[in-house]
Amino acid sequence: MGKKRLCPGGKLSRSFALCPCCYNEPPFPQMGQGKGCDNCPHPTCPNSFLTQGVCGCVQDNCDGVLMLDPQSHPKWRLTCNKCPSVVGLFEGAGKVRVSDNECVNCGAQQIRVDYKDKSPLPEAATTWTGCAFCEESVKSLLNLNHAYITSEQKESFSVGVLTLLHAMTFADRFSVAGALAPLQSFYNIDNAQSGLIQTLFLAATVTGAPLAGYFGDRYNRKWMMTGGVLIWIGVMIASSFVPGDMFGLFLVLRCIDGLSENFVYACAPSMIADYFSGQARSYAYMFFYYGINVGSAFGVMVGTAISDSVPSADWQWALRFVPAIVIVGWVCLLLFVQEPERESPVGEKSTSFMSFFHDVLYLVTIPTFLLQCLGAAMINFTTGAQGWWNAAVIYYSIDYNKNVSMAQFNQIFHHNEFKTIMLVTGFIGIASTITGVSFAVYWAESWRNGRGIFSKIKTIRAPALVLAISLSLAAPCSIGTQLFVLKDIYGYYATQLAGGFFMGAAWVLNLDILYRTTSASRRATSIMMWTLVQHLLGDGPSPYIAGSIADAFRGSDESSYGEMWALLKSFYIVNSITIPAALIHYVVAITMKRDQERNELAAAQENEALADDAGSMRKATLLD
């Protein structure tokens, strides 16, 4: 027996039919994976939009088709296959069908209506055929109350839910960093082993990234995320109950944690790209990528505040706050987030693993993509080590200066204790991210569109140029931050604020460039390959490498002074990687124009070919 396919009658249809054509025969080759009949271009199937379509959507900004919902009896309606617009018509009719004839005035397909009794048609006629939009005699039978509604609010809420889950993946990771000192004591581990927690976590993320990208391009992203997040919640809770003599089990659970988060990384950005386009997409990504530093800062703040407020033996409560928030996000994902229509062409995506390798081979032919992967890995190498070890540096610095004298401690830290400093640092991270990302997106959009002072230097290279300039300014701030740990905590705050402001542009602008230079049909794969490389070469090994370098510098000196200086010397090496990262993005500015134009041309040619093919098949069928 052939493959079954559920066929919704438009975006807002709540009644479903089983498509007889797809039930008894293999699905139409040009039918997109995971789509319903409202997007199927089959020329003869009675459920496709070519046979049930009446006219273009009445919304000004929608290019969808109003099609008859054959399951909507007795409250017959036309629903758009792209947006939530609904037109009610001929309520109570026994049968409503789309005619093969077109209206000579507006080009819409004519509609045939049959009433059994109590007909509201002119002269109480029981049958009528004509244009429902042009015929004055039946216009009163149309209900346009829901024809001009918008889905922007619903899509914006979905972006909010996805952003929450994205932020919590980083909060989960860095809540461990916030409680690192009591964790080391609880499990009796050194710096290298502490760094191994983060390294193995991201190694697991890297391992699962290709699979998440493969499935994300081929199957329903919402349900994959729903399952992945449910596993993630269970693993987070379980890892907070591991006893002190089972550090190996803690590492295993953190690895599973990293694997389960992959579907958020792969599917959420891909869904946002299908919710919005153009400038709206850039601003949606701006909001989404607030989650990186906001989530990281929140995790450190929560981990520090909880572990510092409870007895050292109860530090694991620091790992139980984030799962509670994720549960709320999971419920919202399950109930309110909808799988968007994919932007990729109508043709169906092959589910074979060979097609995945073809996707990867396609990506490695794009110079901009390869440079982005390398540049992002360098950025993550620096930020990953900093995010993991910053709290430890502050902790050891406070302890050392207190041991010297309280006067020296007060001179440098101005009576601020560790918990206070970490809370302020967290708020600075959140503020710098929101302002930095917002400013970078506005700067890039203004430059790209030639607004204001950029009217004479308009260029599509703007995102890469903004990113390169921002990284050039962030590099000295990252190095200066460590110097001020020894001098004045207020200077530390100031350089951290400046560094976070300039570094905030990295993820959102990189993703904007990636989507403009790679195919929409390979969206999740491109995200996950990009994510794989930046974790594999960046924040995956960097905490372990930084910890190992610090252990080498420290030698046998286990005092607070030895720990502090060892980590600072390690940071000087790690932070210098930001400089070549900036240089690479200047090269991206050179290559992206050609790659973007090539991608746009290929997409236009593919869509045109598919449209011509579907039109030819419909014409041939009508002639027969």
Coordinates of C-alpha atoms in Angstrom, one line a residue:
M1 CA 0.0 0.0 0.0
G2 CA 1.2 3.5 -0.8
K3 CA 2.3 6.1 1.7
K4 CA -0.4 8.0 3.6
R5 CA -0.4 11.8 4.0
L6 CA -2.6 14.0 6.0
C7 CA -3.9 17.0 4.0
P8 CA -4.9 20.2 5.8
G9 CA -7.2 22.5 4.1
G10 CA -5.1 25.7 4.5
K11 CA -3.2 27.2 7.5
L12 CA -6.2 27.5 9.8
S13 CA -8.1 24.3 8.9
R14 CA -8.9 22.1 11.9
S15 CA -10.4 19.3 9.9
F16 CA -8.2 16.8 8.1
A17 CA -8.8 14.3 5.3
L18 CA -6.7 11.4 4.1
C19 CA -5.5 12.2 0.6
P20 CA -6.7 9.3 -1.6
C21 CA -4.0 10.0 -4.2
C22 CA -1.1 9.8 -1.7
Y23 CA -2.8 6.9 0.1
N24 CA -3.0 4.6 -2.9
E25 CA 0.1 5.8 -4.8
P26 CA 3.5 7.1 -3.9
P27 CA 3.5 10.8 -3.0
F28 CA 3.8 13.3 -5.8
P29 CA 7.6 13.9 -6.5
Q30 CA 7.3 17.6 -6.2
M31 CA 5.5 17.4 -2.9
G32 CA 7.7 19.0 -0.1
Q33 CA 8.6 16.8 2.8
G34 CA 6.2 17.1 5.7
K35 CA 3.8 19.4 3.8
G36 CA 0.0 19.0 3.2
C37 CA -2.1 19.2 0.2
D38 CA -2.4 23.0 0.6
N39 CA 1.2 23.1 -0.8
C40 CA 1.0 20.2 -3.3
P41 CA 1.2 21.2 -7.0
H42 CA -0.3 17.9 -8.3
P43 CA -2.3 18.9 -11.4
T44 CA -5.1 16.3 -11.1
C45 CA -5.4 15.4 -7.4
P46 CA -8.7 16.8 -6.0
N47 CA -7.0 18.0 -2.9
S48 CA -4.0 20.0 -4.3
F49 CA -3.9 23.7 -4.4
L50 CA -4.0 23.7 -8.2
T51 CA -7.5 22.1 -8.1
Q52 CA -8.9 23.6 -4.9
G53 CA -7.3 27.0 -5.3
V54 CA -9.7 29.9 -6.0
C55 CA -7.6 33.0 -6.1
G56 CA -4.6 34.8 -4.6
C57 CA -4.8 35.7 -0.9
V58 CA -6.5 39.0 -0.1
Q59 CA -3.7 40.0 2.3
D60 CA -1.5 42.7 0.7
N61 CA 1.8 41.1 1.8
C62 CA 0.9 37.5 1.2
D63 CA 1.6 35.5 -2.0
G64 CA -0.4 32.5 -0.9
V65 CA -3.5 31.0 -2.5
L66 CA -7.1 31.0 -1.1
M67 CA -8.2 27.4 -1.5
L68 CA -11.5 25.7 -0.6
D69 CA -11.4 23.5 2.5
P70 CA -13.3 20.4 1.3
Q71 CA -13.9 19.3 4.9
S72 CA -15.4 22.5 6.2
H73 CA -19.1 21.6 5.6
P74 CA -21.5 23.2 6.5
K75 CA -19.5 26.3 7.3
W76 CA -17.7 26.4 4.0
R77 CA -14.5 28.5 3.9
L78 CA -11.5 29.5 1.8
T79 CA -8.2 29.3 3.7
C80 CA -4.9 30.7 2.6
N81 CA -2.0 28.2 2.3
K82 CA 0.6 30.7 3.4
C83 CA -1.1 32.9 6.1
P84 CA -4.1 32.7 8.6
S85 CA -6.5 34.5 6.3
V86 CA -10.0 32.9 6.1
V87 CA -13.0 33.7 4.0
G88 CA -16.3 32.2 4.9
L89 CA -18.8 31.5 2.2
F90 CA -22.2 29.8 1.4
E91 CA -22.8 28.6 4.9
G92 CA -25.3 25.7 5.0
A93 CA -24.7 24.7 1.4
G94 CA -24.9 20.9 0.7
K95 CA -22.0 21.0 -1.7
V96 CA -19.4 23.6 -2.8
R97 CA -16.9 22.9 -5.5
V98 CA -14.2 24.8 -7.5
S99 CA -15.0 25.0 -11.2
D100 CA -12.5 24.7 -14.0
N101 CA -13.7 28.1 -15.4
E102 CA -12.1 31.4 -14.6
C103 CA -13.8 34.8 -13.9
V104 CA -13.2 37.1 -16.9
N105 CA -13.1 40.1 -14.6
C106 CA -10.7 39.1 -11.8
G107 CA -9.2 35.8 -12.9
A108 CA -10.4 33.8 -9.9
Q109 CA -11.8 30.3 -10.3
Q110 CA -15.5 30.2 -10.4
I111 CA -17.4 28.3 -7.6
R112 CA -20.4 25.9 -8.0
V113 CA -22.8 25.8 -5.1
D114 CA -25.6 23.4 -4.4
Y115 CA -28.3 23.9 -1.7
K116 CA -30.9 21.3 -0.8
D117 CA -33.5 23.6 0.8
K118 CA -33.8 27.1 2.4
S119 CA -31.5 28.5 -0.3
P120 CA -30.2 32.1 0.3
L121 CA -29.3 32.3 -3.4
P122 CA -31.1 34.9 -5.6
E123 CA -34.7 33.8 -6.3
A124 CA -34.2 30.8 -3.9
A125 CA -32.2 28.9 -6.6
T126 CA -30.7 25.6 -5.4
T127 CA -27.6 25.8 -7.6
W128 CA -25.3 28.6 -8.6
T129 CA -22.0 28.9 -10.5
G130 CA -20.0 32.1 -10.8
C131 CA -17.3 34.3 -9.1
A132 CA -18.0 34.7 -5.4
F133 CA -16.0 37.9 -5.4
C134 CA -17.5 39.7 -8.4
E135 CA -21.1 38.7 -8.4
E136 CA -23.0 41.3 -6.4
S137 CA -26.0 38.9 -5.9
V138 CA -23.9 36.6 -3.6
K139 CA -21.5 39.0 -1.9
S140 CA -23.7 39.1 1.1
L141 CA -23.0 35.3 1.5
L142 CA -19.3 36.0 2.0
N143 CA -17.8 36.5 5.5
L144 CA -14.6 38.6 5.3
N145 CA -14.3 39.2 9.1
H146 CA -11.2 36.9 9.3
A147 CA -9.7 37.7 5.9
Y148 CA -7.3 40.4 7.0
I149 CA -5.8 38.9 10.2
T150 CA -2.0 38.5 10.7
S151 CA 0.1 35.7 12.2
E152 CA 2.9 38.1 13.3
Q153 CA 1.9 38.0 16.9
K154 CA 1.8 34.2 17.0
E155 CA 5.2 33.9 15.2
S156 CA 6.7 36.5 17.6
F157 CA 5.5 34.4 20.5
S158 CA 7.1 31.3 19.0
V159 CA 10.4 33.2 18.6
G160 CA 10.1 34.1 22.3
V161 CA 9.7 30.4 23.3
L162 CA 12.6 29.3 21.1
T163 CA 14.8 32.1 22.5
L164 CA 13.9 31.0 26.0
L165 CA 15.0 27.4 25.3
H166 CA 18.1 28.7 23.5
A167 CA 19.1 30.9 26.5
M168 CA 18.5 28.0 28.9
T169 CA 21.0 25.7 27.0
F170 CA 23.7 28.2 27.9
A171 CA 22.3 28.8 31.4
D172 CA 22.5 25.0 32.0
R173 CA 26.1 24.9 30.8
F174 CA 27.3 28.0 32.8
S175 CA 25.4 27.2 36.0
V176 CA 28.0 24.5 36.4
A177 CA 30.7 27.2 35.9
G178 CA 29.1 29.4 38.6
A179 CA 29.4 26.6 41.1
L180 CA 32.8 25.4 39.9
A181 CA 34.7 25.9 43.2
P182 CA 32.4 23.8 45.4
L183 CA 32.1 21.3 42.5
Q184 CA 35.9 20.8 42.5
S185 CA 35.9 20.3 46.2
F186 CA 32.9 17.9 46.1
Y187 CA 34.4 15.7 43.4
N188 CA 38.0 16.3 44.5
I189 CA 39.2 17.2 41.0
D190 CA 41.9 19.6 39.6
N191 CA 41.6 22.4 36.9
A192 CA 42.2 20.1 34.0
Q193 CA 39.4 17.7 35.1
S194 CA 37.1 20.7 35.7
G195 CA 37.8 21.9 32.2
L196 CA 37.0 18.3 31.0
I197 CA 33.4 18.7 32.1
Q198 CA 32.8 21.4 29.5
T199 CA 35.0 19.8 26.9
L200 CA 33.2 16.4 27.0
F201 CA 29.9 18.2 27.1
L202 CA 30.7 20.0 23.9
A203 CA 32.3 16.9 22.4
A204 CA 29.0 15.2 22.8
T205 CA 27.3 18.2 21.2
V206 CA 29.6 18.0 18.2
T207 CA 29.0 14.3 17.8
G208 CA 25.3 14.7 17.6
A209 CA 25.3 17.9 15.5
P210 CA 25.4 16.3 12.0
L211 CA 22.4 14.0 12.9
A212 CA 20.4 16.9 14.2
G213 CA 21.1 18.9 11.0
Y214 CA 20.2 15.9 8.8
F215 CA 16.9 15.3 10.5
G216 CA 16.2 19.0 10.9
D217 CA 16.2 19.5 7.1
R218 CA 13.9 16.5 6.5
Y219 CA 11.4 16.0 9.3
N220 CA 9.1 18.0 11.6
R221 CA 11.4 20.3 13.6
K222 CA 8.9 21.0 16.4
W223 CA 8.4 17.4 17.3
M224 CA 12.2 16.7 17.2
M225 CA 12.8 19.6 19.6
T226 CA 9.9 18.5 21.8
G227 CA 11.5 15.1 22.3
G228 CA 15.0 16.4 22.6
V229 CA 14.1 19.0 25.3
L230 CA 12.2 16.3 27.3
I231 CA 15.3 14.2 27.4
W232 CA 17.4 17.2 28.3
I233 CA 15.2 18.0 31.3
G234 CA 15.5 14.5 32.6
V235 CA 19.2 14.4 32.3
M236 CA 19.7 17.9 33.9
I237 CA 17.7 16.8 37.0
A238 CA 19.5 13.4 37.2
S239 CA 23.0 15.0 37.0
S240 CA 22.2 17.1 40.1
F241 CA 21.9 13.9 42.3
V242 CA 25.2 12.3 41.4
P243 CA 27.2 11.5 44.6
G244 CA 30.8 12.7 45.2
D245 CA 32.5 9.4 44.5
M246 CA 30.9 9.0 41.0
F247 CA 32.5 11.8 39.0
G248 CA 32.5 9.5 35.9
L249 CA 28.7 9.2 36.0
F250 CA 28.5 13.0 36.2
L251 CA 30.6 13.3 33.1
V252 CA 28.4 10.8 31.2
L253 CA 25.2 12.6 32.1
R254 CA 26.7 15.9 31.0
C255 CA 27.6 14.3 27.6
I256 CA 23.9 13.1 27.2
D257 CA 22.9 16.6 28.2
G258 CA 25.0 18.0 25.3
L259 CA 23.5 15.5 22.8
S260 CA 19.9 16.4 23.7
E261 CA 20.4 20.1 23.3
N262 CA 21.4 19.7 19.6
F263 CA 17.9 19.8 18.3
V264 CA 17.4 23.3 19.8
Y265 CA 20.6 24.5 18.1
A266 CA 19.6 23.0 14.8
C267 CA 15.9 23.5 14.6
A268 CA 15.2 26.8 16.3
P269 CA 17.2 29.0 14.0
S270 CA 15.9 27.1 11.0
M271 CA 12.3 27.6 12.1
I272 CA 12.9 31.4 12.7
A273 CA 14.2 31.7 9.1
D274 CA 11.0 30.2 7.9
Y275 CA 8.8 32.4 10.1
F276 CA 10.3 35.7 8.7
S277 CA 12.3 37.0 5.8
G278 CA 14.4 40.1 5.0
Q279 CA 14.9 42.7 7.7
A280 CA 12.3 41.0 10.0
R281 CA 14.4 37.9 10.0
S282 CA 17.5 39.9 11.0
Y283 CA 15.7 41.4 14.0
A284 CA 14.2 38.0 14.9
Y285 CA 17.8 36.6 15.0
M286 CA 18.9 39.6 17.0
F287 CA 16.3 38.7 19.7
F288 CA 17.1 35.0 19.4
Y289 CA 20.8 35.5 19.9
Y290 CA 20.3 37.6 23.0
G291 CA 20.0 34.1 24.5
I292 CA 23.7 33.3 24.3
N293 CA 25.2 35.9 26.6
V294 CA 21.9 36.4 28.6
G295 CA 21.7 32.7 29.2
S296 CA 25.4 32.4 30.0
A297 CA 25.3 35.3 32.5
F298 CA 22.0 34.0 34.0
G299 CA 23.6 30.6 34.5
V300 CA 26.7 32.0 36.2
M301 CA 24.5 34.2 38.4
V302 CA 22.2 31.4 39.4
G303 CA 25.0 28.9 40.0
T304 CA 27.0 31.4 42.1
A305 CA 24.1 32.7 44.1
I306 CA 22.6 29.3 45.0
S307 CA 25.9 27.5 45.7
D308 CA 27.1 30.5 47.8
S309 CA 23.8 30.6 49.8
V310 CA 23.6 26.9 50.8
P311 CA 26.1 24.7 52.7
S312 CA 28.9 23.5 50.4
A313 CA 27.6 19.9 50.6
D314 CA 24.3 21.1 49.0
W315 CA 25.8 23.0 46.0
Q316 CA 23.9 20.7 43.6
W317 CA 20.8 22.8 44.2
A318 CA 22.5 25.2 41.8
L319 CA 21.8 22.7 39.0
R320 CA 18.1 22.4 39.7
F321 CA 16.9 25.9 38.9
V322 CA 17.4 25.8 35.1
P323 CA 15.4 22.6 34.6
A324 CA 12.3 24.2 36.2
I325 CA 12.4 27.1 33.6
V326 CA 13.0 24.6 30.8
I327 CA 9.9 22.7 31.8
V328 CA 7.8 25.9 31.3
G329 CA 9.5 26.4 27.9
W330 CA 8.8 22.8 26.9
V331 CA 5.1 23.2 27.7
C332 CA 4.9 26.4 25.6
L333 CA 6.7 24.6 22.7
L334 CA 4.3 21.7 22.8
L335 CA 1.1 23.8 23.0
F336 CA 1.8 27.0 21.1
V337 CA 4.7 26.7 18.7
Q338 CA 3.8 25.6 15.2
E339 CA 6.0 24.1 12.5
P340 CA 6.4 26.8 9.8
E341 CA 6.2 26.2 6.1
R342 CA 9.8 25.7 4.8
E343 CA 11.2 28.3 2.5
S344 CA 12.9 25.7 0.4
P345 CA 11.6 24.9 -3.1
V346 CA 8.6 22.7 -3.6
G347 CA 10.6 19.6 -4.5
E348 CA 10.9 16.9 -1.9
K349 CA 14.1 16.5 0.1
S350 CA 15.6 13.0 -0.1
T351 CA 15.8 11.2 3.2
S352 CA 18.8 9.0 2.2
F353 CA 22.1 9.5 4.0
M354 CA 23.8 10.0 0.7
S355 CA 21.8 13.2 0.3
F356 CA 23.2 14.4 3.6
F357 CA 26.8 13.9 2.3
H358 CA 25.8 15.8 -0.9
D359 CA 24.7 18.6 1.4
V360 CA 28.0 18.6 3.2
L361 CA 29.9 18.5 -0.1
Y362 CA 27.9 21.5 -1.3
L363 CA 28.8 23.5 1.9
V364 CA 32.5 22.9 1.6
T365 CA 32.4 24.5 -1.9
I366 CA 31.4 27.9 -0.4
P367 CA 34.4 29.9 0.7
T368 CA 32.4 32.2 2.9
F369 CA 31.0 29.2 4.9
L370 CA 34.4 27.7 5.5
L371 CA 35.8 31.1 6.6
Q372 CA 32.8 31.6 8.9
C373 CA 33.3 28.2 10.5
L374 CA 37.0 29.0 11.2
G375 CA 36.3 32.5 12.5
A376 CA 33.4 31.4 14.7
A377 CA 35.6 28.6 16.2
M378 CA 38.3 31.2 17.1
I379 CA 35.7 33.5 18.8
N380 CA 34.2 30.5 20.7
F381 CA 37.7 29.4 21.8
T382 CA 38.1 32.7 23.6
T383 CA 34.6 33.1 25.0
G384 CA 34.4 29.5 26.0
A385 CA 37.5 29.6 28.1
Q386 CA 36.5 33.0 29.6
G387 CA 33.0 31.9 30.4
W388 CA 34.2 28.7 32.1
W389 CA 37.1 30.1 34.2
N390 CA 36.2 33.8 34.9
A391 CA 34.4 32.9 38.1
A392 CA 37.4 30.9 39.3
V393 CA 39.8 33.8 38.6
I394 CA 37.6 36.2 40.6
Y395 CA 37.3 33.7 43.4
Y396 CA 41.0 33.1 43.7
S397 CA 41.8 36.8 43.4
I398 CA 39.5 37.7 46.2
D399 CA 40.9 34.9 48.4
Y400 CA 44.5 35.9 47.7
N401 CA 44.0 39.6 48.4
K402 CA 42.1 38.9 51.6
N403 CA 45.0 36.7 52.8
V404 CA 47.4 39.6 52.1
S405 CA 45.3 42.2 53.9
M406 CA 41.8 43.5 54.1
A407 CA 43.0 46.9 53.1
Q408 CA 44.4 45.6 49.8
F409 CA 41.2 43.7 49.2
N410 CA 39.1 46.8 49.8
Q411 CA 41.4 48.9 47.6
I412 CA 40.9 46.5 44.6
F413 CA 37.4 45.1 45.2
H414 CA 35.8 48.1 47.0
H415 CA 34.2 45.8 49.7
N416 CA 32.4 43.7 47.0
E417 CA 32.3 40.1 47.9
F418 CA 32.4 37.2 45.4
K419 CA 28.6 36.7 45.1
T420 CA 28.1 40.4 44.6
I421 CA 30.8 40.6 41.9
M422 CA 29.3 37.6 40.1
L423 CA 25.8 39.2 40.2
V424 CA 27.1 42.5 38.8
T425 CA 29.1 40.6 36.2
G426 CA 26.0 38.7 35.1
F427 CA 23.9 41.9 34.8
I428 CA 26.8 43.5 32.8
G429 CA 26.8 40.5 30.5
I430 CA 23.1 40.7 29.9
A431 CA 23.1 44.5 29.4
S432 CA 26.1 44.4 27.0
T433 CA 24.6 41.6 25.0
I434 CA 21.2 43.4 24.5
T435 CA 22.8 46.7 23.6
G436 CA 25.6 45.2 21.6
V437 CA 23.5 42.9 19.5
S438 CA 20.8 45.5 18.9
F439 CA 23.4 48.1 17.9
A440 CA 25.2 45.7 15.6
V441 CA 22.1 44.6 13.8
Y442 CA 20.9 48.2 13.3
W443 CA 24.4 49.2 12.1
A444 CA 24.5 46.3 9.6
E445 CA 21.0 46.9 8.3
S446 CA 21.6 50.6 7.9
W447 CA 24.8 50.0 6.1
R448 CA 23.4 47.3 3.9
N449 CA 20.3 49.4 2.9
G450 CA 22.2 52.7 2.6
R451 CA 20.3 54.5 5.3
G452 CA 21.5 57.7 7.0
I453 CA 25.3 58.2 6.9
F454 CA 25.6 55.1 4.8
S455 CA 23.6 56.4 1.9
K456 CA 26.7 56.7 -0.3
I457 CA 28.5 53.5 0.8
K458 CA 25.6 51.0 0.6
T459 CA 26.9 47.4 0.4
I460 CA 25.7 43.8 0.9
R461 CA 29.0 43.2 2.6
A462 CA 27.9 45.2 5.6
P463 CA 27.2 42.3 8.1
A464 CA 30.8 41.0 7.6
L465 CA 32.4 44.4 7.9
V466 CA 30.4 45.3 11.0
L467 CA 31.4 41.9 12.5
A468 CA 35.1 42.4 11.6
I469 CA 35.2 45.9 13.1
S470 CA 33.5 44.8 16.2
L471 CA 35.9 41.9 16.8
S472 CA 38.9 44.3 16.3
L473 CA 37.5 46.5 19.1
A474 CA 36.7 43.5 21.3
A475 CA 40.2 42.1 21.3
P476 CA 41.9 44.7 23.5
C477 CA 38.9 44.7 25.8
S478 CA 39.2 41.0 26.4
I479 CA 42.9 41.3 27.3
G480 CA 42.3 44.4 29.4
T481 CA 39.6 42.7 31.5
Q482 CA 42.2 40.3 32.9
L483 CA 44.6 43.1 33.8
F484 CA 42.0 44.9 35.9
V485 CA 41.4 41.8 38.0
L486 CA 44.7 42.7 39.7
K487 CA 44.1 46.5 39.8
D488 CA 40.5 47.6 40.3
I489 CA 37.2 45.8 40.0
Y490 CA 35.5 48.8 38.5
G491 CA 37.9 48.7 35.6
Y492 CA 37.1 45.1 35.2
Y493 CA 33.4 45.9 35.0
A494 CA 34.1 48.6 32.4
T495 CA 36.2 46.5 30.1
Q496 CA 33.8 43.6 30.4
L497 CA 30.9 45.8 29.4
A498 CA 32.9 47.1 26.4
G499 CA 34.1 43.6 25.4
G500 CA 30.6 42.1 25.7
F501 CA 29.1 45.0 23.7
F502 CA 31.5 44.5 20.7
M503 CA 31.5 40.7 20.9
G504 CA 27.7 40.5 20.9
A505 CA 27.6 40.9 17.2
A506 CA 29.4 37.7 16.5
W507 CA 26.6 35.1 16.5
V508 CA 23.7 37.0 15.0
L509 CA 25.6 38.5 12.1
N510 CA 27.4 35.3 11.4
L511 CA 24.1 33.5 11.1
D512 CA 22.7 36.3 8.9
I513 CA 25.7 35.9 6.5
L514 CA 25.3 32.1 6.6
Y515 CA 21.7 32.2 5.5
R516 CA 22.4 34.6 2.7
T517 CA 25.1 32.5 1.2
T518 CA 23.8 28.9 1.6
S519 CA 20.7 27.2 0.2
A520 CA 17.4 27.3 2.1
S521 CA 16.9 23.6 1.5
R522 CA 20.1 22.9 3.5
R523 CA 19.4 25.3 6.3
A524 CA 19.6 23.0 9.3
T525 CA 22.6 21.2 7.9
S526 CA 24.5 24.4 7.4
I527 CA 23.7 25.5 11.0
M528 CA 24.8 22.3 12.5
M529 CA 28.0 22.0 10.5
W530 CA 28.8 25.6 11.5
T531 CA 28.0 24.7 15.1
L532 CA 30.0 21.5 14.9
V533 CA 33.2 23.2 13.8
Q534 CA 33.0 26.1 16.3
H535 CA 32.4 23.6 19.2
L536 CA 35.0 21.1 17.9
L537 CA 37.8 23.7 17.5
G538 CA 36.4 26.4 19.8
D539 CA 34.6 26.2 23.1
G540 CA 34.8 22.4 23.2
P541 CA 38.6 22.1 23.8
S542 CA 39.3 25.6 25.1
P543 CA 38.2 25.1 28.8
Y544 CA 40.3 22.0 29.0
I545 CA 43.3 23.6 27.2
A546 CA 43.1 26.7 29.3
G547 CA 42.9 24.6 32.5
S548 CA 45.9 22.4 31.4
I549 CA 48.0 25.5 30.6
A550 CA 47.1 26.9 34.0
D551 CA 48.1 23.7 35.7
A552 CA 51.4 23.8 33.8
F553 CA 52.1 27.4 34.9
R554 CA 51.0 26.7 38.5
G555 CA 53.2 23.7 39.0
S556 CA 53.0 22.5 42.6
D557 CA 51.8 25.9 44.0
E558 CA 48.2 25.2 45.1
S559 CA 47.8 28.5 46.9
S560 CA 45.2 31.1 45.8
Y561 CA 48.1 33.2 44.4
G562 CA 49.3 30.4 42.3
E563 CA 45.9 29.5 41.0
M564 CA 45.1 33.1 40.2
W565 CA 48.3 33.8 38.3
A566 CA 48.2 30.5 36.4
L567 CA 44.7 31.2 35.1
L568 CA 45.6 34.8 34.2
K569 CA 48.7 33.7 32.2
S570 CA 46.5 31.1 30.5
F571 CA 44.0 33.8 29.6
Y572 CA 46.6 36.0 27.9
I573 CA 47.3 33.2 25.4
V574 CA 43.6 32.3 24.9
N575 CA 42.4 35.9 24.4
S576 CA 45.0 36.6 21.7
I577 CA 43.0 34.3 19.4
T578 CA 40.4 37.1 18.9
I579 CA 42.9 39.0 16.7
P580 CA 43.1 36.4 13.9
A581 CA 39.3 35.9 14.2
A582 CA 38.8 39.6 13.3
L583 CA 41.2 39.3 10.3
I584 CA 39.3 36.3 9.0
H585 CA 36.0 38.2 9.0
Y586 CA 37.6 41.0 6.9
V587 CA 38.2 38.2 4.3
V588 CA 34.6 37.1 4.7
A589 CA 33.6 40.6 3.7
I590 CA 35.4 40.0 0.4
T591 CA 34.0 36.6 -0.4
M592 CA 30.4 36.9 0.7
K593 CA 29.2 39.1 -2.2
R594 CA 29.9 36.5 -4.8
D595 CA 28.6 33.6 -2.7
Q596 CA 25.4 35.5 -1.9
E597 CA 24.7 36.3 -5.5
R598 CA 25.4 32.8 -6.6
N599 CA 23.0 31.4 -4.0
E600 CA 20.2 33.8 -5.0
L601 CA 20.7 33.0 -8.7
A602 CA 20.6 29.2 -8.0
A603 CA 17.4 29.6 -5.8
A604 CA 15.7 31.6 -8.5
Q605 CA 16.5 29.1 -11.2
E606 CA 15.4 26.2 -9.2
N607 CA 12.1 27.8 -8.2
E608 CA 11.4 28.9 -11.8
A609 CA 12.1 25.4 -13.1
L610 CA 9.7 23.8 -10.6
A611 CA 7.0 26.4 -11.4
D612 CA 7.3 25.8 -15.1
D613 CA 7.2 22.1 -14.6
A614 CA 4.0 22.2 -12.5
G615 CA 2.4 24.7 -15.0
S616 CA 3.2 22.4 -17.9
M617 CA 1.7 19.4 -16.2
R618 CA -1.5 21.3 -15.4
K619 CA -1.8 22.6 -18.9
A620 CA -1.4 19.1 -20.4
T621 CA -4.0 17.7 -18.0
L622 CA -6.6 20.3 -18.9
L623 CA -6.0 19.7 -22.7
D624 CA -6.5 16.0 -22.1

